[in-house]
Amino acid sequence: MKRPLSSLLTGLTGLATGLLTVGLLSAPAPVAAAAAAPPKWTTTVFASVPAPGYPAYVFKHRNSRVYAGTYVNSSSRKASKVFEWTAGGTLQRSWALPRQLRDGSHGVQVANQTHDGKLVLLETSRSAVITLDIRTGRFRTIARLPGGGVPNYATWGPGGALYVTDYGDGVIWKVSRRGGVTEWFRSTDLDGVEFGTTGIVYRPQKRDFLISQQTSQTAGLPTDGHLFRLGTREGGRAGVLSTLWTSQPGELPDGFGIGRSGHIYIAMAGLTAQLVELSASGRELDRFPDTPFTGENGSRIPFDTPCSATFSGTTVLVANQSAVQGDPSHQAILAVEVGERGRAPYLPKGAGFR
């Protein structure tokens, strides 16, 4: 979810603040036996996110560390930060974003990594694609989206380029290894009503992209969201956009992860505050929690604007943004057991910038 936080109030009635603590039971096992996996949908708190809070996406690096950026509402002049945790959820380091424009809402997303391990950041106040060298702490601006675009999610794709969704416009931007930005794909289907295009994942085996969209101006109710499939043609050109799945009104589908089974786990950042499991063909298989709107997931922190589902082992890491309530105690990363491992994001050898 990448918008000024005040705009999230439009069209939303707020999320419930139910809080339930459940003790997790584990069956006794022989000392030498491996611990049994917890039941599917078991939710625990991976880590709290310090101020300025409002995490919107969790990125699992190939170094096994976990990273997330923060968003700041328009009343704050604090710089956005990038945080690093161990695989077990222990906070290690943080970096404050330099040269941000802080006279309005501003934020940073840890969207991906380069092949040599740098973080790829999307910074909203300057519409910038930035790298962060986690060994030296050096930030480098690679590109800026034209026309005040709102960079949201990013994936490596055909030709070793970076493909970036724009939350404020119906465009997929292509960023070359030299930092050149071109409009790679545009569609009215990606024009949202206040809430726009979110997650994007390239599937090299199928030579296509999966793209999530929070609202729509072209089909069904304007508050319906979608998961789209966008094929590619020879030479890396965009193909035909088709709908795999349509959400319920006001659910605001956000970031998602893909399991080894092909199942897609997508976070609903809107009113229902759930995770939805889809088959590879887009058929809805399950929802968690069973009861929508409350966010009660069995952990000490309820879902409160859950914005992503990033695989780490057999769990998905969910960024709990608390965009509407603005509750710092809810701004955390939650770990939800899904019972399968995920597919690693596409990272070609040439992934990086010259």
XYZ file of C-alpha atoms in Angstrom:
354
model
C 0.000 0.000 0.000
C 1.761 3.090 -1.197
C -0.342 6.243 -0.846
C -0.420 9.213 1.514
C -1.938 7.712 4.632
C -4.671 10.343 4.805
C -6.041 9.149 1.448
C -6.572 5.672 2.859
C -9.402 7.058 4.994
C -11.445 7.760 1.848
C -13.821 4.887 1.150
C -12.799 2.879 4.226
C -14.814 2.638 7.403
C -11.776 1.564 9.426
C -10.490 -1.759 10.639
C -11.561 -3.429 13.873
C -9.049 -3.516 16.709
C -9.847 -6.947 18.113
C -6.915 -8.440 19.973
C -6.763 -12.083 20.993
C -3.908 -14.026 22.527
C -3.965 -17.746 21.890
C -1.526 -20.228 23.394
C -0.182 -22.561 20.738
C -0.270 -26.262 21.698
C 2.420 -28.620 20.538
C 2.234 -32.362 20.900
C 5.086 -33.957 22.846
C 7.653 -35.658 20.653
C 10.754 -37.808 21.249
C 13.851 -35.783 21.988
C 15.581 -36.950 18.817
C 12.596 -36.234 16.561
C 12.253 -32.993 14.644
C 9.589 -30.605 15.899
C 6.296 -30.938 14.050
C 5.340 -28.039 11.811
C 2.648 -25.827 13.326
C -0.851 -26.021 11.845
C -1.584 -24.050 8.716
C -2.382 -20.353 9.335
C -0.659 -20.317 12.747
C 0.396 -16.683 13.146
C 3.222 -15.297 15.287
C 4.926 -11.925 15.614
C 8.209 -11.992 13.691
C 9.264 -8.476 14.736
C 7.932 -5.077 15.714
C 8.785 -2.225 13.342
C 10.272 0.806 15.116
C 9.385 4.430 14.362
C 8.594 5.910 11.947
C 6.642 2.677 11.354
C 4.012 1.973 8.690
C 5.800 -0.935 6.938
C 4.265 -1.863 3.594
C 6.373 -4.738 2.253
C 8.804 -7.321 3.603
C 11.767 -8.451 1.501
C 13.700 -11.678 2.155
C 17.277 -11.291 0.896
C 19.390 -14.149 -0.473
C 21.654 -13.538 2.559
C 18.715 -14.811 4.723
C 18.238 -11.377 6.309
C 14.834 -9.660 6.253
C 14.343 -6.013 5.248
C 11.467 -3.539 5.333
C 11.048 0.166 4.705
C 8.719 2.633 6.403
C 6.175 5.274 5.500
C 5.505 8.511 7.310
C 2.247 10.475 7.305
C 2.143 14.084 6.162
C 2.230 15.494 9.710
C 5.728 14.085 10.327
C 9.074 15.334 9.058
C 10.957 12.184 10.057
C 13.001 10.475 7.391
C 11.831 7.068 6.227
C 14.068 4.189 7.281
C 15.191 0.788 6.089
C 15.433 -1.871 8.809
C 17.321 -5.176 8.799
C 16.450 -8.257 10.880
C 18.034 -11.680 11.205
C 16.108 -14.695 9.910
C 14.883 -15.145 13.487
C 13.513 -11.594 13.809
C 16.300 -9.837 15.746
C 16.764 -6.213 14.690
C 20.310 -5.593 13.424
C 20.678 -2.255 11.640
C 18.780 0.656 10.141
C 19.476 3.323 7.552
C 17.686 6.694 7.217
C 16.834 7.813 3.679
C 18.847 10.846 2.549
C 17.496 13.712 0.438
C 13.831 12.921 0.984
C 11.228 15.617 0.430
C 9.495 15.691 3.804
C 6.837 18.367 3.342
C 4.192 15.679 2.698
C 3.717 11.947 2.935
C 6.898 10.080 2.088
C 8.038 6.499 2.214
C 10.454 3.867 1.042
C 9.940 0.295 -0.059
C 12.640 -2.400 -0.010
C 11.410 -3.888 -3.262
C 14.159 -6.252 -4.414
C 17.904 -6.827 -4.572
C 20.641 -6.832 -7.189
C 22.605 -9.962 -8.013
C 25.586 -8.618 -6.046
C 23.433 -8.081 -2.944
C 22.495 -4.394 -2.956
C 18.940 -3.540 -1.916
C 16.640 -2.011 -4.536
C 14.558 0.732 -2.926
C 11.521 2.620 -4.238
C 11.246 6.100 -2.703
C 7.961 7.952 -3.116
C 8.743 11.612 -2.414
C 11.120 11.808 -5.404
C 9.587 8.932 -7.436
C 13.036 7.367 -7.281
C 14.607 3.948 -7.783
C 17.589 3.741 -5.415
C 20.137 1.106 -4.429
C 21.532 0.645 -0.921
C 24.857 -1.126 -0.478
C 24.335 -2.877 2.860
C 28.108 -3.339 3.278
C 28.971 0.361 3.026
C 25.644 2.085 3.722
C 25.932 3.979 0.432
C 22.734 5.079 -1.334
C 22.743 5.598 -5.092
C 19.867 7.071 -7.125
C 19.398 4.988 -10.283
C 16.334 6.551 -11.899
C 13.244 8.686 -11.315
C 9.807 7.891 -12.699
C 8.385 10.581 -14.996
C 5.428 12.750 -14.068
C 5.522 12.198 -10.328
C 4.846 8.470 -10.511
C 4.333 6.499 -7.296
C 6.732 3.512 -7.437
C 5.177 0.613 -5.573
C 6.561 -2.897 -6.223
C 9.317 -4.156 -8.518
C 10.488 -7.397 -10.134
C 13.334 -8.343 -12.424
C 12.093 -9.531 -15.789
C 12.971 -10.120 -19.445
C 16.250 -8.660 -20.613
C 17.545 -8.192 -17.073
C 15.476 -5.019 -16.638
C 13.569 -3.953 -13.523
C 9.792 -3.642 -13.908
C 8.049 -1.239 -11.509
C 4.343 -0.760 -10.792
C 2.948 2.757 -10.436
C 0.322 3.160 -7.730
C -0.782 6.504 -9.142
C -1.081 5.609 -12.833
C -1.986 2.602 -14.988
C 1.608 2.027 -16.072
C 4.324 -0.606 -15.686
C 7.703 1.142 -15.952
C 10.834 -0.564 -17.275
C 14.174 0.505 -15.800
C 17.209 -0.550 -17.813
C 20.605 -1.516 -16.394
C 21.818 1.977 -17.307
C 18.941 3.630 -15.424
C 16.828 4.550 -18.422
C 13.080 4.594 -17.747
C 10.497 3.709 -20.390
C 6.751 3.155 -20.317
C 6.658 -0.590 -20.965
C 2.923 -1.268 -20.567
C -0.141 0.911 -20.046
C -3.753 -0.151 -19.566
C -6.961 1.414 -18.289
C -7.394 -1.841 -16.314
C -4.506 -0.635 -14.143
C -6.126 2.738 -13.494
C -7.427 2.499 -9.956
C -10.062 4.569 -8.188
C -7.854 6.233 -5.541
C -6.124 2.886 -4.867
C -3.941 1.605 -7.699
C -1.531 -1.076 -8.893
C 0.400 -2.966 -6.243
C 2.340 -6.255 -6.454
C 4.197 -7.583 -9.471
C 6.052 -10.914 -9.867
C 7.707 -12.297 -12.985
C 7.381 -16.053 -13.599
C 10.237 -17.035 -15.950
C 8.910 -20.545 -16.582
C 5.640 -19.120 -17.898
C 7.212 -15.939 -19.307
C 4.522 -13.826 -17.687
C 3.882 -11.339 -14.903
C 1.296 -11.544 -12.150
C 0.057 -8.096 -11.140
C -2.304 -7.109 -8.316
C -4.653 -4.142 -8.564
C -6.607 -2.698 -5.634
C -9.544 -1.065 -7.456
C -10.814 -0.798 -11.015
C -12.371 1.773 -13.320
C -13.239 -0.589 -16.139
C -15.086 -3.693 -14.931
C -17.487 -4.656 -12.161
C -17.698 -2.431 -9.109
C -15.000 0.274 -8.882
C -14.073 -1.048 -5.432
C -13.298 -4.536 -6.793
C -9.622 -5.458 -6.954
C -7.970 -7.917 -9.319
C -5.068 -10.247 -9.892
C -3.982 -10.001 -13.517
C -1.766 -12.106 -15.741
C 0.324 -10.271 -18.329
C 2.130 -12.441 -20.861
C 5.248 -11.409 -22.746
C 6.079 -11.701 -26.424
C 9.309 -12.228 -28.311
C 11.856 -9.559 -27.513
C 10.351 -8.968 -24.076
C 7.388 -6.982 -25.384
C 4.173 -6.900 -23.323
C 1.430 -9.276 -24.356
C -2.244 -9.485 -23.404
C -3.548 -8.602 -19.941
C -6.137 -11.036 -18.549
C -7.932 -11.360 -15.221
C -7.108 -14.357 -13.024
C -9.189 -13.369 -9.988
C -11.473 -10.592 -8.765
C -11.677 -9.591 -5.113
C -14.686 -8.631 -3.074
C -15.488 -4.893 -2.899
C -13.165 -2.865 -0.693
C -10.620 -5.633 -0.082
C -7.681 -3.828 -1.745
C -5.440 -6.731 -2.852
C -1.805 -5.840 -2.176
C 1.490 -7.752 -2.193
C 1.633 -11.515 -2.741
C 3.924 -14.536 -2.735
C 3.887 -17.702 -4.846
C 4.345 -21.152 -3.318
C 6.160 -24.070 -4.937
C 2.736 -25.582 -5.630
C 1.925 -22.520 -7.724
C -0.581 -21.303 -5.144
C -0.707 -17.544 -4.681
C -1.004 -15.979 -1.216
C -2.206 -12.388 -1.395
C -2.783 -9.849 1.385
C -6.053 -7.910 1.572
C -5.110 -4.442 2.842
C -8.729 -3.295 2.934
C -11.739 -3.902 5.125
C -11.659 -7.693 5.364
C -8.030 -7.781 6.635
C -7.378 -11.323 5.419
C -4.936 -13.458 3.469
C -6.422 -15.171 0.427
C -4.997 -18.370 -1.077
C -5.528 -18.848 -4.814
C -4.704 -21.721 -7.137
C -2.246 -21.104 -9.976
C -5.238 -20.519 -12.259
C -6.787 -17.951 -9.896
C -9.430 -20.117 -8.207
C -10.017 -19.051 -4.609
C -9.066 -21.880 -2.244
C -9.036 -20.441 1.267
C -9.138 -17.327 3.419
C -7.574 -16.504 6.743
C -8.923 -15.555 9.222
C -12.267 -17.218 8.571
C -14.067 -14.202 10.035
C -13.400 -11.028 8.047
C -13.119 -7.452 9.337
C -11.741 -8.255 12.815
C -8.169 -9.130 11.856
C -8.052 -11.672 14.688
C -5.362 -14.164 13.680
C -4.458 -15.864 16.960
C -1.333 -13.792 17.595
C -1.018 -10.895 20.020
C -1.217 -8.454 17.071
C -4.256 -8.590 14.773
C -4.079 -7.990 11.045
C -4.294 -4.221 10.626
C -3.796 -3.246 6.965
C -1.847 -6.406 6.024
C 0.096 -5.408 2.921
C 2.263 -8.268 1.701
C 2.996 -12.005 1.814
C 6.696 -12.790 1.413
C 7.905 -16.373 1.732
C 10.432 -17.321 4.408
C 10.616 -21.083 4.758
C 7.046 -22.366 5.095
C 5.714 -19.057 6.409
C 4.723 -15.857 4.665
C 5.900 -12.624 6.269
C 3.139 -10.028 6.378
C 3.803 -6.296 6.727
C 1.179 -4.933 9.121
C 0.976 -1.263 8.169
C -1.898 -0.006 10.374
C -2.460 2.662 7.729
C -5.866 3.809 9.001
C -5.600 3.277 12.743
C -1.971 4.414 12.922
C -1.393 2.175 15.945
C 2.388 1.804 16.534
C 1.807 -1.393 18.525
C 0.259 -2.977 15.408
C 3.057 -1.883 13.042
C 4.921 -5.154 12.816
C 5.930 -8.085 10.659
C 3.779 -11.163 11.241
C 4.749 -14.721 10.267
C 1.906 -16.911 8.984
C 2.416 -20.653 8.472
C 1.101 -21.828 5.085
C 2.503 -25.370 4.974
C 4.661 -25.044 1.859
C 7.827 -23.309 0.744
C 7.773 -20.469 -1.715
C 9.364 -19.859 -5.080
C 12.345 -17.546 -4.844
C 11.850 -14.245 -6.690
C 13.441 -14.154 -10.125
C 17.043 -12.900 -9.861
C 18.976 -13.226 -13.140
C 22.776 -12.976 -13.192
C 22.574 -9.580 -14.827
C 20.232 -8.116 -12.192
C 21.788 -4.779 -11.345
C 22.716 -1.348 -12.641
C 25.861 -0.138 -14.344
